[in-house]
Short mmCIF file of C-alpha atoms in Angstrom, two decimals:
data_model
loop_
_atom_site.label_atom_id
_atom_site.label_comp_id
_atom_site.label_asym_id
_atom_site.label_seq_id
_atom_site.Cartn_x
_atom_site.Cartn_y
_atom_site.Cartn_z
CA UNK T 1 29.37 -31.54 -19.41
CA UNK T 2 28.15 -28.07 -20.58
CA UNK T 3 26.38 -26.40 -17.66
CA UNK T 4 25.51 -22.75 -17.13
CA UNK T 5 24.22 -21.09 -13.97
CA UNK T 6 22.60 -17.73 -13.19
CA UNK T 7 20.12 -16.43 -10.63
CA UNK T 8 16.64 -14.88 -10.70
CA UNK T 9 14.04 -13.93 -8.08
CA UNK T 10 10.53 -15.31 -7.64
CA UNK T 11 8.08 -13.08 -5.77
CA UNK T 12 5.31 -14.55 -3.63
CA UNK T 13 3.46 -11.52 -2.39
CA UNK T 14 6.09 -9.19 -0.91
CA UNK T 15 8.45 -12.08 -0.16
CA UNK T 16 11.19 -12.79 -2.67
CA UNK T 17 12.95 -16.12 -3.15
CA UNK T 18 16.27 -16.35 -4.98
CA UNK T 19 16.01 -18.91 -7.78
CA UNK T 20 19.04 -20.75 -9.16
CA UNK T 21 18.73 -21.13 -12.93
CA UNK T 22 20.69 -24.10 -14.34
CA UNK T 23 21.05 -24.80 -18.06
CA UNK T 24 22.40 -27.99 -19.60
CA UNK T 25 23.12 -28.66 -23.27
CA UNK T 26 22.69 -32.30 -24.24
CA UNK T 27 23.93 -34.32 -27.23
CA UNK T 28 20.47 -35.05 -28.65
CA UNK T 29 17.99 -33.58 -31.13
CA UNK T 30 17.12 -29.88 -30.79
CA UNK T 31 14.63 -29.19 -28.00
CA UNK T 32 14.03 -26.76 -25.14
CA UNK T 33 12.84 -28.17 -21.80
CA UNK T 34 11.92 -25.91 -18.89
CA UNK T 35 11.64 -27.56 -15.45
CA UNK T 36 10.74 -26.28 -11.98
CA UNK T 37 6.97 -25.60 -11.93
CA UNK T 38 6.80 -22.73 -14.47
CA UNK T 39 3.43 -21.11 -15.18
CA UNK T 40 2.03 -20.44 -18.66
CA UNK T 41 3.79 -17.09 -19.16
CA UNK T 42 7.10 -18.61 -18.08
CA UNK T 43 6.62 -21.67 -20.29
CA UNK T 44 6.19 -19.32 -23.27
CA UNK T 45 9.71 -18.02 -22.56
CA UNK T 46 11.15 -20.94 -24.51
CA UNK T 47 10.07 -19.53 -27.85
CA UNK T 48 10.44 -15.92 -26.76
CA UNK T 49 14.08 -16.15 -25.74
CA UNK T 50 15.07 -18.22 -28.79
CA UNK T 51 13.79 -15.45 -31.05
CA UNK T 52 15.32 -12.73 -28.88
CA UNK T 53 18.74 -14.42 -28.83
CA UNK T 54 18.70 -14.93 -32.60
CA UNK T 55 17.72 -11.31 -33.29
CA UNK T 56 20.37 -10.08 -30.83
CA UNK T 57 23.10 -11.93 -32.70
CA UNK T 58 23.77 -14.52 -29.98
CA UNK T 59 21.68 -17.53 -31.10
CA UNK T 60 21.12 -20.41 -28.72
CA UNK T 61 22.56 -23.85 -29.31
CA UNK T 62 20.75 -26.09 -31.80
CA UNK T 63 21.02 -29.04 -29.42
CA UNK T 64 18.72 -29.97 -26.55
CA UNK T 65 18.64 -27.27 -23.85
CA UNK T 66 17.34 -28.23 -20.42
CA UNK T 67 16.73 -25.40 -17.94
CA UNK T 68 15.99 -26.18 -14.32
CA UNK T 69 14.67 -23.60 -11.83
CA UNK T 70 15.73 -24.40 -8.26
CA UNK T 71 14.02 -24.95 -5.85
CA UNK T 72 11.84 -27.05 -8.12
CA UNK T 73 9.01 -27.22 -5.56
CA UNK T 74 8.37 -23.45 -5.61
CA UNK T 75 5.95 -22.29 -8.33
CA UNK T 76 7.48 -19.67 -10.68
CA UNK T 77 5.45 -17.04 -12.46
CA UNK T 78 5.94 -14.20 -14.89
CA UNK T 79 8.33 -13.10 -17.59
CA UNK T 80 11.03 -11.66 -15.29
CA UNK T 81 12.97 -14.95 -15.64
CA UNK T 82 13.61 -14.44 -19.38
CA UNK T 83 17.04 -12.83 -19.10
CA UNK T 84 18.29 -15.27 -16.46
CA UNK T 85 17.24 -18.24 -18.59
CA UNK T 86 18.87 -17.02 -21.80
CA UNK T 87 22.10 -16.06 -20.00
CA UNK T 88 22.34 -19.49 -18.37
CA UNK T 89 21.82 -21.13 -21.76
CA UNK T 90 24.50 -18.94 -23.34
CA UNK T 91 26.83 -19.74 -20.43
CA UNK T 92 26.24 -23.47 -20.94
CA UNK T 93 27.24 -23.09 -24.60
CA UNK T 94 30.38 -21.15 -23.63
CA UNK T 95 29.22 -17.96 -25.37
CA UNK T 96 29.35 -15.84 -22.18
CA UNK T 97 31.39 -16.04 -18.99
CA UNK T 98 31.35 -14.72 -15.44
CA UNK T 99 27.57 -14.57 -14.94
CA UNK T 100 27.31 -17.35 -12.37
CA UNK T 101 26.97 -15.01 -9.39
CA UNK T 102 24.66 -12.45 -11.02
CA UNK T 103 20.91 -12.02 -10.61
CA UNK T 104 19.13 -11.18 -13.88
CA UNK T 105 15.67 -9.55 -13.75
CA UNK T 106 14.16 -8.55 -17.09
CA UNK T 107 11.70 -9.59 -19.77
CA UNK T 108 12.83 -10.11 -23.35
CA UNK T 109 11.17 -8.82 -26.48
CA UNK T 110 11.44 -10.73 -29.73
CA UNK T 111 13.78 -8.01 -31.02
CA UNK T 112 16.20 -8.62 -28.16
CA UNK T 113 15.19 -5.57 -26.18
CA UNK T 114 15.11 -5.76 -22.39
CA UNK T 115 11.70 -4.74 -21.13
CA UNK T 116 10.86 -3.51 -17.62
CA UNK T 117 8.97 -5.74 -15.21
CA UNK T 118 7.01 -4.99 -12.08
CA UNK T 119 8.26 -5.85 -8.62
CA UNK T 120 11.92 -5.01 -9.26
CA UNK T 121 12.38 -3.23 -5.92
CA UNK T 122 11.19 -6.12 -3.67
CA UNK T 123 13.04 -8.58 -5.93
CA UNK T 124 16.34 -6.71 -5.57
CA UNK T 125 15.76 -6.36 -1.82
CA UNK T 126 15.33 -10.13 -1.54
CA UNK T 127 18.43 -10.79 -3.63
CA UNK T 128 20.61 -8.47 -1.53
CA UNK T 129 19.29 -9.98 1.71
CA UNK T 130 20.26 -13.42 0.36
CA UNK T 131 23.80 -12.22 -0.37
CA UNK T 132 23.48 -11.67 -4.14
CA UNK T 133 24.44 -8.04 -4.73
CA UNK T 134 25.23 -8.11 -8.47
CA UNK T 135 22.01 -7.28 -10.30
CA UNK T 136 21.23 -6.80 -14.00
CA UNK T 137 17.94 -5.14 -15.01
CA UNK T 138 16.38 -3.35 -17.96
CA UNK T 139 17.36 0.30 -18.38
CA UNK T 140 13.87 1.48 -17.37
CA UNK T 141 14.16 -0.37 -14.03
CA UNK T 142 17.67 0.87 -13.20
CA UNK T 143 16.68 3.78 -10.97
CA UNK T 144 14.24 1.62 -9.03
CA UNK T 145 16.76 -1.18 -8.48
CA UNK T 146 19.37 1.34 -7.34
CA UNK T 147 17.12 2.37 -4.43
CA UNK T 148 18.27 -0.72 -2.54
CA UNK T 149 21.42 -0.04 -0.50
CA UNK T 150 24.39 -2.36 -1.23
CA UNK T 151 22.98 -3.42 -4.62
CA UNK T 152 25.50 -3.34 -7.49
CA UNK T 153 23.10 -2.59 -10.32
CA UNK T 154 23.92 -2.70 -14.03
CA UNK T 155 21.33 -1.84 -16.64
CA UNK T 156 21.18 -2.53 -20.36
CA UNK T 157 18.87 -1.83 -23.28
CA UNK T 158 19.31 -5.02 -25.31
CA UNK T 159 20.35 -8.63 -24.88
CA UNK T 160 23.30 -7.97 -27.18
CA UNK T 161 24.69 -5.41 -24.74
CA UNK T 162 24.34 -7.86 -21.85
CA UNK T 163 26.09 -10.61 -23.81
CA UNK T 164 28.99 -8.30 -24.71
CA UNK T 165 29.34 -7.22 -21.06
CA UNK T 166 29.78 -10.89 -20.11
CA UNK T 167 32.39 -11.76 -22.75
CA UNK T 168 30.42 -12.65 -25.87
CA UNK T 169 32.10 -12.42 -29.27
CA UNK T 170 31.10 -9.05 -30.67
CA UNK T 171 31.43 -9.99 -34.35
CA UNK T 172 27.73 -10.77 -34.82
CA UNK T 173 26.12 -9.13 -31.79
CA UNK T 174 23.35 -6.69 -32.72
CA UNK T 175 23.58 -3.44 -30.73
CA UNK T 176 21.24 -1.23 -32.76
CA UNK T 177 18.46 0.29 -30.68
CA UNK T 178 14.93 -0.89 -31.54
CA UNK T 179 12.35 1.78 -32.41
CA UNK T 180 11.24 3.77 -29.37
CA UNK T 181 7.60 2.90 -29.97
CA UNK T 182 8.24 -0.84 -30.20
CA UNK T 183 7.72 -1.61 -26.53
CA UNK T 184 5.36 -0.82 -23.73
CA UNK T 185 6.84 1.32 -20.97
CA UNK T 186 5.29 1.46 -17.53
CA UNK T 187 4.07 4.97 -16.67
CA UNK T 188 5.97 7.25 -14.35
CA UNK T 189 4.32 8.28 -11.10
CA UNK T 190 1.82 11.09 -11.52
CA UNK T 191 1.15 13.81 -8.99
CA UNK T 192 -2.38 15.07 -8.49
CA UNK T 193 -3.55 18.65 -8.08
CA UNK T 194 -2.59 20.51 -4.93
CA UNK T 195 -5.42 20.63 -2.40
CA UNK T 196 -5.22 22.91 0.61
CA UNK T 197 -7.27 23.17 3.80
CA UNK T 198 -7.70 26.89 3.15
CA UNK T 199 -10.14 25.93 0.37
CA UNK T 200 -12.67 24.77 2.97
CA UNK T 201 -15.11 27.31 4.36
CA UNK T 202 -16.09 26.94 8.01
CA UNK T 203 -16.23 23.39 9.42
CA UNK T 204 -13.94 24.18 12.36
CA UNK T 205 -14.88 21.04 14.26
CA UNK T 206 -14.36 18.87 11.19
CA UNK T 207 -10.99 20.50 10.55
CA UNK T 208 -9.96 19.79 14.15
CA UNK T 209 -11.03 16.15 13.77
CA UNK T 210 -8.98 15.93 10.56
CA UNK T 211 -5.96 17.31 12.40
CA UNK T 212 -6.37 14.73 15.16
CA UNK T 213 -6.67 11.95 12.58
CA UNK T 214 -3.47 13.10 10.87
CA UNK T 215 -1.51 13.52 14.11
CA UNK T 216 -2.35 10.10 15.55
CA UNK T 217 -3.04 8.12 12.34
CA UNK T 218 -6.62 7.53 13.50
CA UNK T 219 -9.49 6.21 11.41
CA UNK T 220 -12.23 8.72 10.63
CA UNK T 221 -15.93 8.53 9.77
CA UNK T 222 -17.86 11.59 8.56
CA UNK T 223 -21.65 11.67 8.35
CA UNK T 224 -23.32 14.68 6.78
CA UNK T 225 -25.60 15.98 4.05
CA UNK T 226 -24.47 16.32 0.43
CA UNK T 227 -22.33 19.40 -0.13
CA UNK T 228 -21.17 19.72 3.48
CA UNK T 229 -17.54 19.16 2.47
CA UNK T 230 -16.87 15.55 3.51
CA UNK T 231 -15.01 14.64 0.31
CA UNK T 232 -13.07 17.92 0.32
CA UNK T 233 -11.91 17.26 3.86
CA UNK T 234 -10.81 13.71 3.07
CA UNK T 235 -8.91 14.77 -0.04
CA UNK T 236 -6.93 17.31 2.00
CA UNK T 237 -5.85 14.84 4.65
CA UNK T 238 -2.69 13.74 2.73
CA UNK T 239 -1.56 17.37 2.61
CA UNK T 240 -1.19 17.56 6.39
CA UNK T 241 0.47 14.18 6.90
CA UNK T 242 4.26 14.12 7.39
CA UNK T 243 6.48 12.60 4.73
CA UNK T 244 7.38 8.93 5.11
CA UNK T 245 10.67 7.97 6.71
CA UNK T 246 13.17 5.74 4.88
CA UNK T 247 11.81 2.41 6.13
CA UNK T 248 8.17 3.26 5.46
CA UNK T 249 9.01 4.83 2.10
CA UNK T 250 10.79 1.64 1.05
CA UNK T 251 7.73 -0.43 2.01
CA UNK T 252 5.33 1.82 0.10
CA UNK T 253 7.58 2.00 -2.96
CA UNK T 254 7.93 -1.79 -3.02
CA UNK T 255 4.15 -2.21 -3.00
CA UNK T 256 3.68 0.24 -5.86
CA UNK T 257 6.46 -1.47 -7.78
CA UNK T 258 4.78 -4.84 -7.29
CA UNK T 259 1.39 -3.51 -8.36
CA UNK T 260 2.92 -2.42 -11.66
CA UNK T 261 1.19 0.95 -11.74
CA UNK T 262 4.33 3.04 -12.12
CA UNK T 263 8.06 3.09 -12.60
CA UNK T 264 9.57 4.03 -9.25
CA UNK T 265 12.62 6.16 -10.01
CA UNK T 266 12.74 7.39 -6.39
CA UNK T 267 11.29 6.47 -3.04
CA UNK T 268 7.65 7.40 -2.53
CA UNK T 269 7.82 9.97 0.25
CA UNK T 270 4.25 11.26 0.20
CA UNK T 271 1.63 9.09 1.95
CA UNK T 272 -0.48 7.35 -0.72
CA UNK T 273 -4.15 8.17 -1.18
CA UNK T 274 -6.49 5.51 -2.55
CA UNK T 275 -10.13 6.30 -3.33
CA UNK T 276 -11.76 3.32 -5.11
CA UNK T 277 -15.23 3.61 -6.62
CA UNK T 278 -18.08 2.08 -4.64
CA UNK T 279 -18.56 -0.59 -7.33
CA UNK T 280 -15.12 -2.04 -6.49
CA UNK T 281 -15.00 -5.78 -5.82
CA UNK T 282 -13.42 -7.43 -2.77
CA UNK T 283 -10.46 -8.57 -4.89
CA UNK T 284 -9.74 -5.02 -6.06
CA UNK T 285 -9.80 -3.66 -2.50
CA UNK T 286 -8.23 -6.51 -0.54
CA UNK T 287 -6.15 -8.04 -3.32
CA UNK T 288 -6.59 -10.97 -5.66
CA UNK T 289 -6.21 -12.15 -9.23
CA UNK T 290 -5.23 -15.43 -10.82
CA UNK T 291 -2.34 -17.33 -9.30
CA UNK T 292 -0.63 -15.53 -6.42
CA UNK T 293 -2.89 -12.62 -5.36
CA UNK T 294 -1.71 -9.13 -6.25
CA UNK T 295 -2.02 -6.19 -3.82
CA UNK T 296 -5.32 -4.33 -3.74
CA UNK T 297 -6.25 -0.78 -2.82
CA UNK T 298 -5.90 -1.52 0.92
CA UNK T 299 -2.24 -2.48 0.49
CA UNK T 300 -1.53 0.32 -1.97
CA UNK T 301 -2.80 2.68 0.75
CA UNK T 302 -0.23 1.31 3.22
CA UNK T 303 1.09 4.16 5.42
CA UNK T 304 -1.46 6.43 3.74
CA UNK T 305 -5.22 6.87 3.38
CA UNK T 306 -7.94 4.56 2.09
CA UNK T 307 -10.96 6.77 1.42
CA UNK T 308 -14.36 5.14 0.89
CA UNK T 309 -16.82 7.80 -0.25
CA UNK T 310 -20.50 6.88 -0.05
CA UNK T 311 -19.46 4.01 2.22
CA UNK T 312 -22.90 2.31 2.50
CA UNK T 313 -22.91 1.81 -1.27
CA UNK T 314 -19.97 -0.61 -1.11
CA UNK T 315 -20.62 -4.34 -1.01
CA UNK T 316 -21.00 -5.69 2.50
CA UNK T 317 -18.19 -8.18 1.80
CA UNK T 318 -15.81 -5.34 0.92
CA UNK T 319 -16.50 -3.45 4.14
CA UNK T 320 -16.32 -6.50 6.38
CA UNK T 321 -13.05 -7.63 4.79
CA UNK T 322 -11.41 -4.47 6.12
CA UNK T 323 -11.93 -5.42 9.74
CA UNK T 324 -8.84 -7.64 10.04
CA UNK T 325 -6.30 -5.25 8.49
CA UNK T 326 -7.69 -2.39 10.60
CA UNK T 327 -6.54 -4.34 13.66
CA UNK T 328 -3.40 -6.11 12.44
CA UNK T 329 -2.13 -3.76 9.71
CA UNK T 330 -1.54 -6.76 7.45
CA UNK T 331 -3.40 -8.80 4.83
CA UNK T 332 -2.74 -12.52 4.37
CA UNK T 333 -4.46 -13.87 1.26
CA UNK T 334 -4.82 -17.63 0.91
CA UNK T 335 -5.41 -19.20 -2.50
CA UNK T 336 -5.10 -22.72 -3.85
CA UNK T 337 -1.88 -21.75 -5.64
CA UNK T 338 -0.24 -20.17 -2.61
CA UNK T 339 -0.37 -17.59 0.16
CA UNK T 340 0.60 -13.94 -0.21
CA UNK T 341 1.12 -11.47 2.62
CA UNK T 342 1.00 -7.70 2.15
CA UNK T 343 1.31 -4.82 4.62
CA UNK T 344 -1.90 -2.79 4.98
CA UNK T 345 -1.50 -0.28 7.81
CA UNK T 346 -3.66 2.47 6.37
CA UNK T 347 -5.93 5.18 7.72
CA UNK T 348 -9.52 4.40 6.85
CA UNK T 349 -11.68 7.43 6.07
CA UNK T 350 -15.40 6.81 5.55
CA UNK T 351 -17.89 9.38 4.26
CA UNK T 352 -21.64 8.87 4.03
CA UNK T 353 -24.95 10.68 4.00
CA UNK T 354 -27.25 10.43 7.04
CA UNK T 355 -29.95 8.69 4.97
CA UNK T 356 -30.69 7.70 1.34
CA UNK T 357 -32.02 11.16 0.43
CA UNK T 358 -29.23 12.86 2.37
CA UNK T 359 -31.45 15.42 4.11
CA UNK T 360 -31.79 13.92 7.58
CA UNK T 361 -29.19 16.20 9.17
CA UNK T 362 -30.13 18.81 11.75
CA UNK T 363 -33.89 18.73 12.39
CA UNK T 364 -34.39 16.67 9.24
CA UNK T 365 -37.58 18.46 8.28
CA UNK T 366 -36.91 18.03 4.55
CA UNK T 367 -36.06 14.33 4.76
CA UNK T 368 -38.45 12.06 2.82
CA UNK T 369 -37.01 8.78 4.16
CA UNK T 370 -38.86 6.62 6.65
CA UNK T 371 -37.27 5.61 9.92
CA UNK T 372 -36.88 2.07 8.60
CA UNK T 373 -35.11 3.31 5.46
CA UNK T 374 -32.69 5.34 7.56
CA UNK T 375 -31.88 2.38 9.80
CA UNK T 376 -31.47 0.03 6.84
CA UNK T 377 -29.16 2.52 5.10
CA UNK T 378 -26.89 3.10 8.07
CA UNK T 379 -26.92 -0.56 9.13
CA UNK T 380 -24.98 -1.38 5.98
CA UNK T 381 -22.00 -0.43 8.12
CA UNK T 382 -21.76 -3.15 10.74
CA UNK T 383 -21.18 -2.49 14.43
CA UNK T 384 -17.82 -4.31 14.50
CA UNK T 385 -16.55 -2.14 11.63
CA UNK T 386 -17.70 1.11 13.25
CA UNK T 387 -16.18 0.01 16.55
CA UNK T 388 -12.78 0.11 14.86
CA UNK T 389 -13.17 3.74 13.76
CA UNK T 390 -11.64 6.14 16.29
CA UNK T 391 -13.27 9.43 15.23
CA UNK T 392 -16.95 9.50 14.26
CA UNK T 393 -17.99 12.96 13.22
CA UNK T 394 -21.31 14.56 12.26
CA UNK T 395 -20.53 17.16 9.59
CA UNK T 396 -23.09 19.97 9.47
CA UNK T 397 -24.05 22.18 6.56
CA UNK T 398 -21.91 25.26 6.04
CA UNK T 399 -23.71 28.41 7.16
CA UNK T 400 -23.94 31.45 4.92
CA UNK T 401 -21.82 33.46 7.34
CA UNK T 402 -18.98 30.93 7.13
CA UNK T 403 -19.29 30.52 3.38
CA UNK T 404 -18.99 34.23 2.55
CA UNK T 405 -16.46 34.98 5.31
CA UNK T 406 -13.48 36.55 3.56
CA UNK T 407 -11.07 35.74 6.38
CA UNK T 408 -8.73 33.03 5.18
CA UNK T 409 -8.62 29.85 7.24
CA UNK T 410 -5.44 28.00 8.18
CA UNK T 411 -3.47 26.51 5.34
CA UNK T 412 -2.38 22.90 5.16
CA UNK T 413 1.22 23.95 5.82
CA UNK T 414 0.30 25.51 9.18
CA UNK T 415 -1.67 22.45 10.28
CA UNK T 416 1.01 20.08 8.97
CA UNK T 417 3.59 21.80 11.19
CA UNK T 418 1.51 21.08 14.31
CA UNK T 419 0.96 17.49 13.15
CA UNK T 420 4.72 17.02 12.71
CA UNK T 421 5.38 18.24 16.27
CA UNK T 422 2.73 15.86 17.64
CA UNK T 423 4.17 12.93 15.66
CA UNK T 424 7.65 13.70 17.02
CA UNK T 425 6.32 13.64 20.58
CA UNK T 426 4.70 10.26 19.95
CA UNK T 427 7.90 8.76 18.54
CA UNK T 428 9.84 9.79 21.61
CA UNK T 429 7.20 8.51 24.06
CA UNK T 430 6.47 5.23 22.25
CA UNK T 431 10.00 4.32 21.15
CA UNK T 432 10.45 1.70 23.87
CA UNK T 433 7.45 -0.28 22.54
CA UNK T 434 8.45 0.16 18.88
CA UNK T 435 5.32 2.17 18.01
CA UNK T 436 5.28 5.20 15.73
CA UNK T 437 1.81 6.66 16.36
CA UNK T 438 -0.84 6.60 19.06
CA UNK T 439 -3.17 4.52 16.89
CA UNK T 440 -0.76 1.57 17.12
CA UNK T 441 -0.55 1.46 20.94
CA UNK T 442 -1.95 -1.76 22.38
CA UNK T 443 -4.49 -1.79 25.18
CA UNK T 444 -2.10 -3.44 27.64
CA UNK T 445 0.23 -0.44 27.33
CA UNK T 446 -2.64 2.04 27.75
CA UNK T 447 -3.76 0.22 30.87
CA UNK T 448 -0.21 -0.36 32.10
CA UNK T 449 2.73 1.98 31.65
CA UNK T 450 0.59 4.75 30.11
CA UNK T 451 -2.37 4.35 32.49
CA UNK T 452 -4.16 7.58 33.42
CA UNK T 453 -5.64 8.35 36.86
CA UNK T 454 -9.24 7.27 37.36
CA UNK T 455 -10.23 10.90 37.89
CA UNK T 456 -9.07 11.66 34.33
CA UNK T 457 -10.89 8.68 32.77
CA UNK T 458 -14.07 9.01 34.89
CA UNK T 459 -16.30 10.00 31.93
CA UNK T 460 -14.93 7.19 29.79
CA UNK T 461 -15.33 4.62 32.57
CA UNK T 462 -18.95 5.66 33.00
CA UNK T 463 -19.58 5.30 29.24
CA UNK T 464 -18.11 1.80 29.36
CA UNK T 465 -20.35 0.82 32.29
CA UNK T 466 -23.41 2.12 30.40
CA UNK T 467 -22.38 0.13 27.26
CA UNK T 468 -21.96 3.31 25.24
CA UNK T 469 -18.47 2.13 24.26
CA UNK T 470 -16.95 -1.33 24.05
CA UNK T 471 -13.66 -2.43 25.57
CA UNK T 472 -12.07 -1.83 22.17
CA UNK T 473 -13.73 1.59 22.06
CA UNK T 474 -12.33 2.38 25.52
CA UNK T 475 -8.81 1.86 24.19
CA UNK T 476 -9.48 3.89 21.07
CA UNK T 477 -10.85 6.85 23.03
CA UNK T 478 -7.67 6.91 25.10
CA UNK T 479 -5.52 6.83 21.96
CA UNK T 480 -7.38 9.87 20.62
CA UNK T 481 -7.04 11.62 24.00
CA UNK T 482 -3.26 11.12 23.88
CA UNK T 483 -3.22 12.63 20.37
CA UNK T 484 -5.22 15.67 21.51
CA UNK T 485 -2.71 16.16 24.34
CA UNK T 486 0.19 15.87 21.89
CA UNK T 487 -1.33 18.56 19.66
CA UNK T 488 -1.76 20.81 22.70
CA UNK T 489 1.81 20.19 23.84
CA UNK T 490 0.81 18.53 27.12
CA UNK T 491 2.81 15.55 28.43
CA UNK T 492 -0.35 13.60 29.38
CA UNK T 493 -4.07 13.89 28.62
CA UNK T 494 -6.32 15.59 31.14
CA UNK T 495 -10.01 15.00 31.82
CA UNK T 496 -11.05 17.51 29.15
CA UNK T 497 -9.01 15.66 26.52
CA UNK T 498 -10.77 12.42 27.40
CA UNK T 499 -14.19 14.12 27.25
CA UNK T 500 -13.35 15.60 23.85
CA UNK T 501 -12.17 12.23 22.52
CA UNK T 502 -15.29 10.52 23.90
CA UNK T 503 -17.45 13.16 22.24
CA UNK T 504 -15.98 12.31 18.85
CA UNK T 505 -16.68 8.65 19.58
CA UNK T 506 -20.34 9.22 20.44
CA UNK T 507 -21.11 12.10 18.09
CA UNK T 508 -22.27 9.96 15.20
CA UNK T 509 -24.57 7.97 17.50
CA UNK T 510 -26.16 11.18 18.76
CA UNK T 511 -26.60 12.41 15.18
#
């Protein structure tokens, strides 16, 4: 019996499953049968790989080819199975040898070219974890696949090259490169313009709040009139965040690989910054799409910043859908075709005007909005959502004196150095609970091992008794207080730190 075997990887969200690809050649009329719950794009592989194999000089058998994808109960999607299927069919015909322990991840063009696919990094990670270290990918995906430790990665440009590497007869194999413009190549990662805190005039309180948010990974809300600098502040937050460590960088790179937005030739070290337009749908923010949901902006902002400018203009469903990941740091999307889970531990930054006309700041003498219009506008942000935001800041207009002041303010590099010191202090203090930043600390730890004396928390306790903060807000104020102490180099917060943190919590309400 002629039987060939290779391996591929099926991705369900961030979770990869190693798929055994079996090919059998029967003694019947020519046919190509693909079993194992393939989707439409995978079913089309039958004609695609026949043409690719013929044009590469290694034509498939003219007899009946049956390909089975194991486990048969797991739905398979996408074109990344193409190379594994054609290699198993060639192995069944005896045209290639020694590919039975290799994982193949690539799409085939009709000219026999290997094309890059998205999700190579999480796929290779899953294969290595399952004990399959020999990986074959398209040349464009080689650098990304090589990011996984212990992976033995080989890359090729054409199917003919792959066949020759696995013992095919080279007499008829086509090795000529196809035209460079014949295929679509995923774009490389792009870097945006450099933005520095020194560009911002005045706004000392807002700059301090931004530093606290960066040091403790706290969520931030800024309310202020147009032109006060809310967007400028938010766009400069990534510049003062520390680079990602190896584990977090691997997570972020895997998400960007899965989203298909870029070719990841190296680990993403800079915290991502996502700023979707206010017309974005829930699926684009949370994740969605046909079949297994793809990651949305919230997951692409994992270990970085999700910035929602003009927050009240977003759909209510979009804003409310963020409540769960703000608490858990994870998104689990259920669909009829399956369930996908994506990490989503991001910093949420919200910016909004104080009213529809934007002039209700300060005394609000120029505001033309009625009291009802102001309430309706701000009530688009629900209480439960705001209760999850640690720092709530009223940003005032920049005065003329600050705007024309020629003295340069602190640069992002200076602030980033203080943030790095504060983050290091948090890692040391929180290591025993496996936390990285103050924003992750659970309430039981704040009330237990890290409990502060009642004299220090007296102002916060009084605010809780007067219903100015909730129990969740009580925990979040303490997390901010710990971050303020870390920035000041103190081992524990004092009463002034708690008062300062509480002031940021209540500032928006007073405004």
